[in-house]
């Protein structure tokens, strides 16, 4: 099986490319990123998909700068909405399956009943990033619907094992952390060290709640979805999937766990989200209900953060 990954150099794309390369049922991993895959170029997806004809495309590429998206909503719509429709159409044209990665920010987060969002819950994005990502979901669904295949296996494709068929999966996730780049745990460690050096208290946001999700865990889950699709008699990959590490936390709870694991003792103070006005408004309650996965639920976010911090602490020791 040939699997293509967009945004291959990003946080999820890096983990996914690694996980796919290790998957025995995947013969060929095609990594796409800028400049050859450009979300600003309307023919980029069609050109790459028709050239490589992958069996599955996992579309992780996006403009993830939520404040940038709020400042330039038209660019956000182009990259995170329109470009997804172009990718979906390109996939439908050659009979490829598509896994589109989306976000918890399609929900407004105003819920106060403590219930996590399910795939069937009403969407209502609170910011231009979420609006564009939801437009991308709709565009992908429209492309597969036009081909008679929305969330159901249809249009049997010769040459693939079992009952493999074109299919669309939308994978919503939240609060990704892990290499490469500076993620939330690393930002908190840096902010705590700065506060300690200045003799100050570290302010932590306590009223924004979400599901910290380790990119390598999400990558493994996406690989297991694709494996299930590939398995003769498997149940296919179509549908909206909420894939996050188990449990939820406020930013403050997440930060405190990071600080404890990093061995940093700093005075902290809980503050509301509005303490730092910013162009984008995140959902206050951005908690997703995980959907059942072929490999079972992901481990707790605490266990995933513990593994990540072990790796980070070790790399800092080596760097000293
Ligand atoms: N990060 C989160 O907390 C989070 C939460 C929920 C959902 N998601 C979704 O999960 C997916 C992966 O997120 P991530 O954290 O891995 O993002 P990321 O680290 O920002 O990676 C995004 C990837 O997209 C590429 N990209 C950006 N602009 C592009 C353009 N104009 N044309 C082509 N490629 C472009 C980036 O390339 P360069 O590095 O070269 O710019 C990068 O490889 C995204 O779809 C995102 O919306 C993320």
GROMACS .gro file of C-alpha atoms and ligand atoms in nm:
model
  368
    1UNK     CA    1   0.000   0.000   0.000
    2UNK     CA    2   0.121   0.350  -0.079
    3UNK     CA    3   0.035   0.619   0.174
    4UNK     CA    4   0.102   0.989   0.119
    5UNK     CA    5   0.132   1.238   0.405
    6UNK     CA    6   0.089   1.613   0.359
    7UNK     CA    7   0.256   1.847   0.608
    8UNK     CA    8   0.512   1.570   0.649
    9UNK     CA    9   0.759   1.797   0.831
   10UNK     CA   10   0.505   1.917   1.088
   11UNK     CA   11   0.438   1.784   1.439
   12UNK     CA   12   0.186   1.521   1.337
   13UNK     CA   13   0.334   1.467   0.990
   14UNK     CA   14   0.673   1.377   1.137
   15UNK     CA   15   0.524   1.122   1.379
   16UNK     CA   16   0.297   0.982   1.112
   17UNK     CA   17   0.571   0.936   0.855
   18UNK     CA   18   0.773   0.747   1.117
   19UNK     CA   19   0.478   0.528   1.221
   20UNK     CA   20   0.384   0.450   0.860
   21UNK     CA   21   0.743   0.355   0.773
   22UNK     CA   22   0.730   0.103   1.060
   23UNK     CA   23   0.391  -0.041   0.959
   24UNK     CA   24   0.433  -0.380   0.788
   25UNK     CA   25   0.134  -0.335   0.558
   26UNK     CA   26   0.266  -0.007   0.415
   27UNK     CA   27   0.505  -0.052   0.126
   28UNK     CA   28   0.568   0.308   0.030
   29UNK     CA   29   0.539   0.631   0.229
   30UNK     CA   30   0.531   0.947   0.022
   31UNK     CA   31   0.610   1.261   0.223
   32UNK     CA   32   0.471   1.589   0.088
   33UNK     CA   33   0.542   1.935   0.222
   34UNK     CA   34   0.631   2.283   0.105
   35UNK     CA   35   0.742   2.372  -0.155
   36UNK     CA   36   0.619   2.078  -0.368
   37UNK     CA   37   0.285   2.068  -0.185
   38UNK     CA   38   0.154   2.420  -0.140
   39UNK     CA   39  -0.185   2.490   0.013
   40UNK     CA   40  -0.183   2.827  -0.166
   41UNK     CA   41  -0.155   2.660  -0.507
   42UNK     CA   42  -0.493   2.539  -0.642
   43UNK     CA   43  -0.337   2.271  -0.867
   44UNK     CA   44  -0.079   2.139  -0.619
   45UNK     CA   45  -0.295   1.855  -0.479
   46UNK     CA   46  -0.419   1.740  -0.820
   47UNK     CA   47  -0.065   1.738  -0.960
   48UNK     CA   48   0.082   1.532  -0.673
   49UNK     CA   49  -0.207   1.289  -0.634
   50UNK     CA   50  -0.231   1.212  -1.005
   51UNK     CA   51   0.147   1.167  -1.024
   52UNK     CA   52   0.187   0.934  -0.720
   53UNK     CA   53  -0.163   0.776  -0.713
   54UNK     CA   54  -0.147   0.685  -0.343
   55UNK     CA   55  -0.396   0.441  -0.193
   56UNK     CA   56  -0.445   0.673   0.104
   57UNK     CA   57  -0.362   1.037   0.163
   58UNK     CA   58  -0.335   1.161   0.522
   59UNK     CA   59  -0.384   1.536   0.504
   60UNK     CA   60  -0.219   1.692   0.807
   61UNK     CA   61  -0.099   2.011   0.634
   62UNK     CA   62  -0.268   2.325   0.762
   63UNK     CA   63  -0.203   2.679   0.866
   64UNK     CA   64  -0.199   2.612   1.241
   65UNK     CA   65  -0.115   2.965   1.355
   66UNK     CA   66  -0.460   3.036   1.502
   67UNK     CA   67  -0.383   3.403   1.570
   68UNK     CA   68  -0.250   3.443   1.215
   69UNK     CA   69  -0.573   3.285   1.090
   70UNK     CA   70  -0.773   3.539   1.295
   71UNK     CA   71  -0.575   3.826   1.143
   72UNK     CA   72  -0.604   3.691   0.787
   73UNK     CA   73  -0.927   3.488   0.763
   74UNK     CA   74  -0.922   3.477   0.382
   75UNK     CA   75  -0.578   3.314   0.383
   76UNK     CA   76  -0.697   3.074   0.654
   77UNK     CA   77  -0.998   2.979   0.440
   78UNK     CA   78  -0.776   2.924   0.136
   79UNK     CA   79  -0.528   2.699   0.321
   80UNK     CA   80  -0.750   2.519   0.571
   81UNK     CA   81  -1.078   2.512   0.376
   82UNK     CA   82  -1.052   2.541  -0.002
   83UNK     CA   83  -0.726   2.343  -0.027
   84UNK     CA   84  -0.887   2.049   0.155
   85UNK     CA   85  -1.165   2.038  -0.105
   86UNK     CA   86  -0.903   2.034  -0.380
   87UNK     CA   87  -0.718   1.748  -0.209
   88UNK     CA   88  -1.042   1.553  -0.165
   89UNK     CA   89  -1.141   1.600  -0.530
   90UNK     CA   90  -0.794   1.489  -0.642
   91UNK     CA   91  -0.825   1.177  -0.423
   92UNK     CA   92  -1.175   1.094  -0.549
   93UNK     CA   93  -1.054   1.129  -0.909
   94UNK     CA   94  -0.796   0.853  -0.868
   95UNK     CA   95  -0.990   0.644  -0.611
   96UNK     CA   96  -0.771   0.723  -0.309
   97UNK     CA   97  -0.895   0.722   0.047
   98UNK     CA   98  -0.846   1.042   0.244
   99UNK     CA   99  -0.782   1.097   0.613
  100UNK     CA  100  -0.834   1.466   0.682
  101UNK     CA  101  -0.704   1.592   1.016
  102UNK     CA  102  -0.933   1.846   1.180
  103UNK     CA  103  -0.971   2.013   1.516
  104UNK     CA  104  -1.170   2.051   1.837
  105UNK     CA  105  -1.199   2.419   1.740
  106UNK     CA  106  -1.498   2.333   1.517
  107UNK     CA  107  -1.692   2.347   1.848
  108UNK     CA  108  -1.762   2.675   2.028
  109UNK     CA  109  -1.665   2.532   2.369
  110UNK     CA  110  -1.950   2.710   2.550
  111UNK     CA  111  -2.090   2.388   2.692
  112UNK     CA  112  -2.117   2.391   3.071
  113UNK     CA  113  -2.264   2.044   3.136
  114UNK     CA  114  -1.921   1.880   3.155
  115UNK     CA  115  -1.994   1.651   2.861
  116UNK     CA  116  -1.722   1.602   2.598
  117UNK     CA  117  -1.814   1.679   2.235
  118UNK     CA  118  -1.917   1.383   2.023
  119UNK     CA  119  -1.884   1.364   1.644
  120UNK     CA  120  -2.259   1.411   1.610
  121UNK     CA  121  -2.270   1.730   1.821
  122UNK     CA  122  -2.352   2.061   1.660
  123UNK     CA  123  -2.046   2.242   1.526
  124UNK     CA  124  -2.012   2.618   1.571
  125UNK     CA  125  -1.650   2.730   1.533
  126UNK     CA  126  -1.556   3.024   1.755
  127UNK     CA  127  -1.274   3.165   1.540
  128UNK     CA  128  -1.150   3.192   1.177
  129UNK     CA  129  -0.916   2.891   1.220
  130UNK     CA  130  -1.209   2.671   1.327
  131UNK     CA  131  -1.437   2.820   1.059
  132UNK     CA  132  -1.183   2.735   0.789
  133UNK     CA  133  -1.116   2.383   0.926
  134UNK     CA  134  -1.491   2.313   0.932
  135UNK     CA  135  -1.519   2.444   0.575
  136UNK     CA  136  -1.243   2.195   0.488
  137UNK     CA  137  -1.442   1.912   0.647
  138UNK     CA  138  -1.751   2.015   0.448
  139UNK     CA  139  -1.556   2.044   0.123
  140UNK     CA  140  -1.407   1.696   0.169
  141UNK     CA  141  -1.748   1.549   0.248
  142UNK     CA  142  -1.898   1.718  -0.060
  143UNK     CA  143  -1.627   1.573  -0.285
  144UNK     CA  144  -1.681   1.215  -0.157
  145UNK     CA  145  -2.058   1.260  -0.153
  146UNK     CA  146  -2.048   1.363  -0.520
  147UNK     CA  147  -1.872   1.032  -0.587
  148UNK     CA  148  -2.143   0.848  -0.392
  149UNK     CA  149  -1.908   0.767  -0.107
  150UNK     CA  150  -1.942   0.962   0.210
  151UNK     CA  151  -1.840   0.764   0.517
  152UNK     CA  152  -1.933   0.439   0.349
  153UNK     CA  153  -1.722   0.204   0.146
  154UNK     CA  154  -1.814   0.226  -0.219
  155UNK     CA  155  -1.659   0.231  -0.564
  156UNK     CA  156  -1.455  -0.086  -0.529
  157UNK     CA  157  -1.107  -0.032  -0.653
  158UNK     CA  158  -0.935  -0.313  -0.837
  159UNK     CA  159  -0.584  -0.404  -0.735
  160UNK     CA  160  -0.629  -0.351  -0.363
  161UNK     CA  161  -0.667  -0.631  -0.112
  162UNK     CA  162  -1.003  -0.740   0.024
  163UNK     CA  163  -1.289  -0.500  -0.008
  164UNK     CA  164  -1.073  -0.190  -0.008
  165UNK     CA  165  -1.270   0.103  -0.135
  166UNK     CA  166  -1.253   0.477  -0.154
  167UNK     CA  167  -1.338   0.632   0.178
  168UNK     CA  168  -1.316   0.956   0.370
  169UNK     CA  169  -1.217   0.981   0.735
  170UNK     CA  170  -1.222   1.306   0.930
  171UNK     CA  171  -0.999   1.284   1.238
  172UNK     CA  172  -1.056   1.562   1.490
  173UNK     CA  173  -0.791   1.607   1.754
  174UNK     CA  174  -0.675   1.868   2.006
  175UNK     CA  175  -0.377   2.024   2.186
  176UNK     CA  176  -0.102   1.834   2.005
  177UNK     CA  177   0.239   1.808   2.167
  178UNK     CA  178   0.560   1.629   2.077
  179UNK     CA  179   0.858   1.692   1.848
  180UNK     CA  180   0.954   1.876   1.633
  181UNK     CA  181   0.939   2.243   1.733
  182UNK     CA  182   0.853   2.421   2.055
  183UNK     CA  183   0.535   2.271   2.199
  184UNK     CA  184   0.328   2.368   2.505
  185UNK     CA  185   0.538   2.167   2.755
  186UNK     CA  186   0.857   2.335   2.629
  187UNK     CA  187   0.693   2.680   2.642
  188UNK     CA  188   0.589   2.619   3.002
  189UNK     CA  189   0.936   2.504   3.104
  190UNK     CA  190   1.090   2.815   2.941
  191UNK     CA  191   0.832   3.047   3.104
  192UNK     CA  192   0.889   2.885   3.446
  193UNK     CA  193   1.266   2.925   3.419
  194UNK     CA  194   1.219   3.291   3.323
  195UNK     CA  195   0.981   3.349   3.616
  196UNK     CA  196   1.224   3.179   3.857
  197UNK     CA  197   1.515   3.392   3.735
  198UNK     CA  198   1.307   3.709   3.778
  199UNK     CA  199   1.169   3.599   4.116
  200UNK     CA  200   0.816   3.614   3.977
  201UNK     CA  201   0.504   3.400   3.999
  202UNK     CA  202   0.405   3.200   3.690
  203UNK     CA  203   0.049   3.272   3.575
  204UNK     CA  204  -0.141   2.969   3.441
  205UNK     CA  205  -0.475   2.969   3.259
  206UNK     CA  206  -0.724   2.760   3.453
  207UNK     CA  207  -1.048   2.810   3.257
  208UNK     CA  208  -0.943   2.670   2.917
  209UNK     CA  209  -0.991   2.294   2.911
  210UNK     CA  210  -0.894   2.045   2.644
  211UNK     CA  211  -0.737   1.707   2.569
  212UNK     CA  212  -0.356   1.715   2.555
  213UNK     CA  213  -0.266   1.470   2.278
  214UNK     CA  214   0.075   1.324   2.203
  215UNK     CA  215   0.140   1.339   1.828
  216UNK     CA  216   0.309   0.993   1.816
  217UNK     CA  217   0.002   0.838   1.987
  218UNK     CA  218  -0.232   1.004   1.738
  219UNK     CA  219  -0.007   0.888   1.454
  220UNK     CA  220  -0.027   0.524   1.574
  221UNK     CA  221  -0.407   0.554   1.595
  222UNK     CA  222  -0.429   0.683   1.239
  223UNK     CA  223  -0.208   0.395   1.123
  224UNK     CA  224  -0.442   0.151   1.300
  225UNK     CA  225  -0.740   0.309   1.123
  226UNK     CA  226  -0.566   0.262   0.788
  227UNK     CA  227  -0.473  -0.097   0.883
  228UNK     CA  228  -0.837  -0.171   0.958
  229UNK     CA  229  -0.936  -0.028   0.620
  230UNK     CA  230  -0.672  -0.247   0.454
  231UNK     CA  231  -0.771  -0.565   0.643
  232UNK     CA  232  -0.992  -0.801   0.434
  233UNK     CA  233  -1.337  -0.781   0.592
  234UNK     CA  234  -1.225  -0.480   0.798
  235UNK     CA  235  -1.475  -0.214   0.883
  236UNK     CA  236  -1.325   0.064   0.671
  237UNK     CA  237  -1.200   0.399   0.785
  238UNK     CA  238  -1.490   0.625   0.692
  239UNK     CA  239  -1.653   0.859   0.941
  240UNK     CA  240  -1.575   1.135   1.185
  241UNK     CA  241  -1.330   1.016   1.448
  242UNK     CA  242  -1.236   1.203   1.764
  243UNK     CA  243  -0.884   1.088   1.851
  244UNK     CA  244  -0.723   1.230   2.165
  245UNK     CA  245  -0.535   1.092   2.464
  246UNK     CA  246  -0.774   0.982   2.739
  247UNK     CA  247  -0.888   1.241   2.992
  248UNK     CA  248  -0.892   1.619   2.991
  249UNK     CA  249  -0.712   1.902   3.167
  250UNK     CA  250  -0.702   2.277   3.200
  251UNK     CA  251  -0.392   2.452   3.070
  252UNK     CA  252  -0.293   2.504   3.435
  253UNK     CA  253  -0.329   2.133   3.522
  254UNK     CA  254  -0.130   2.036   3.217
  255UNK     CA  255   0.140   2.292   3.299
  256UNK     CA  256   0.167   2.174   3.662
  257UNK     CA  257   0.221   1.817   3.550
  258UNK     CA  258   0.492   1.932   3.309
  259UNK     CA  259   0.665   2.136   3.582
  260UNK     CA  260   0.653   1.845   3.828
  261UNK     CA  261   0.807   1.612   3.569
  262UNK     CA  262   1.073   1.869   3.482
  263UNK     CA  263   1.157   1.907   3.853
  264UNK     CA  264   1.090   2.282   3.849
  265UNK     CA  265   0.952   2.441   4.165
  266UNK     CA  266   0.802   2.780   4.090
  267UNK     CA  267   0.514   2.972   4.250
  268UNK     CA  268   0.209   2.956   4.025
  269UNK     CA  269  -0.112   3.154   4.010
  270UNK     CA  270  -0.437   3.057   3.832
  271UNK     CA  271  -0.565   3.325   3.594
  272UNK     CA  272  -0.855   3.341   3.346
  273UNK     CA  273  -0.808   3.301   2.971
  274UNK     CA  274  -0.885   3.669   2.916
  275UNK     CA  275  -0.562   3.766   3.097
  276UNK     CA  276  -0.382   3.764   2.762
  277UNK     CA  277  -0.609   3.917   2.495
  278UNK     CA  278  -0.527   3.761   2.156
  279UNK     CA  279  -0.673   3.776   1.806
  280UNK     CA  280  -0.813   3.421   1.820
  281UNK     CA  281  -1.064   3.295   2.076
  282UNK     CA  282  -1.007   2.929   2.170
  283UNK     CA  283  -1.301   2.720   2.290
  284UNK     CA  284  -1.308   2.732   2.671
  285UNK     CA  285  -1.435   2.372   2.688
  286UNK     CA  286  -1.257   2.203   2.397
  287UNK     CA  287  -1.298   1.847   2.521
  288UNK     CA  288  -1.359   1.570   2.266
  289UNK     CA  289  -1.520   1.235   2.343
  290UNK     CA  290  -1.282   0.976   2.195
  291UNK     CA  291  -1.448   0.750   1.938
  292UNK     CA  292  -1.381   0.373   1.954
  293UNK     CA  293  -1.061   0.275   1.774
  294UNK     CA  294  -0.949  -0.060   1.632
  295UNK     CA  295  -0.655  -0.065   1.876
  296UNK     CA  296  -0.856   0.051   2.179
  297UNK     CA  297  -0.843   0.393   2.347
  298UNK     CA  298  -0.521   0.595   2.364
  299UNK     CA  299  -0.338   0.602   2.698
  300UNK     CA  300  -0.404   0.885   2.944
  301UNK     CA  301  -0.263   1.227   2.862
  302UNK     CA  302  -0.067   1.211   3.189
  303UNK     CA  303   0.115   0.894   3.079
  304UNK     CA  304   0.185   1.045   2.738
  305UNK     CA  305   0.320   1.369   2.891
  306UNK     CA  306   0.538   1.161   3.126
  307UNK     CA  307   0.696   0.982   2.828
  308UNK     CA  308   0.746   1.308   2.641
  309UNK     CA  309   0.907   1.476   2.942
  310UNK     CA  310   1.141   1.180   2.995
  311UNK     CA  311   1.265   1.224   2.638
  312UNK     CA  312   1.292   1.604   2.677
  313UNK     CA  313   1.474   1.582   3.013
  314UNK     CA  314   1.718   1.330   2.866
  315UNK     CA  315   1.789   1.546   2.560
  316UNK     CA  316   1.853   1.848   2.786
  317UNK     CA  317   2.096   1.644   2.996
  318UNK     CA  318   2.279   1.538   2.680
  319UNK     CA  319   2.284   1.903   2.561
  320UNK     CA  320   2.451   2.026   2.882
  321LIG     N1  321  -0.135   2.159   1.690
  321LIG     C1  322  -0.251   2.138   1.751
  321LIG     O1  323  -0.264   2.157   1.873
  321LIG     C2  324  -0.369   2.086   1.671
  321LIG     C3  325  -0.490   2.067   1.738
  321LIG     C4  326  -0.600   2.017   1.665
  321LIG     C5  327  -0.586   1.988   1.531
  321LIG     N2  328  -0.468   2.009   1.469
  321LIG     C6  329  -0.457   1.978   1.327
  321LIG     O2  330  -0.362   1.874   1.315
  321LIG     C7  331  -0.291   1.887   1.192
  321LIG     C8  332  -0.143   1.878   1.220
  321LIG     O3  333  -0.108   1.982   1.311
  321LIG     P1  334   0.044   2.003   1.355
  321LIG     O4  335   0.044   2.049   1.495
  321LIG     O5  336   0.125   1.885   1.314
  321LIG     O6  337   0.081   2.129   1.264
  321LIG     P2  338   0.225   2.187   1.226
  321LIG     O7  339   0.331   2.130   1.314
  321LIG     O8  340   0.205   2.335   1.220
  321LIG     O9  341   0.247   2.130   1.081
  321LIG     C9  342   0.172   2.177   0.972
  321LIG    C10  343   0.237   2.131   0.846
  321LIG    O10  344   0.167   2.195   0.738
  321LIG    C11  345   0.264   2.259   0.656
  321LIG     N3  346   0.212   2.380   0.595
  321LIG    C12  347   0.188   2.500   0.654
  321LIG     N4  348   0.148   2.590   0.562
  321LIG    C13  349   0.150   2.524   0.444
  321LIG    C14  350   0.121   2.564   0.309
  321LIG     N5  351   0.081   2.688   0.280
  321LIG     N6  352   0.131   2.472   0.212
  321LIG    C15  353   0.171   2.344   0.240
  321LIG     N7  354   0.201   2.302   0.364
  321LIG    C16  355   0.190   2.391   0.464
  321LIG    C17  356   0.378   2.295   0.748
  321LIG    O11  357   0.494   2.315   0.671
  321LIG     P3  358   0.607   2.417   0.724
  321LIG    O12  359   0.654   2.362   0.855
  321LIG    O13  360   0.709   2.414   0.616
  321LIG    O14  361   0.538   2.550   0.739
  321LIG    C18  362   0.384   2.171   0.835
  321LIG    O15  363   0.457   2.069   0.772
  321LIG    C19  364  -0.339   2.015   1.129
  321LIG    O16  365  -0.431   1.985   1.029
  321LIG    C20  366  -0.405   2.091   1.242
  321LIG    O17  367  -0.508   2.176   1.196
  321LIG    C21  368  -0.358   2.057   1.536
   0.00000   0.00000   0.00000
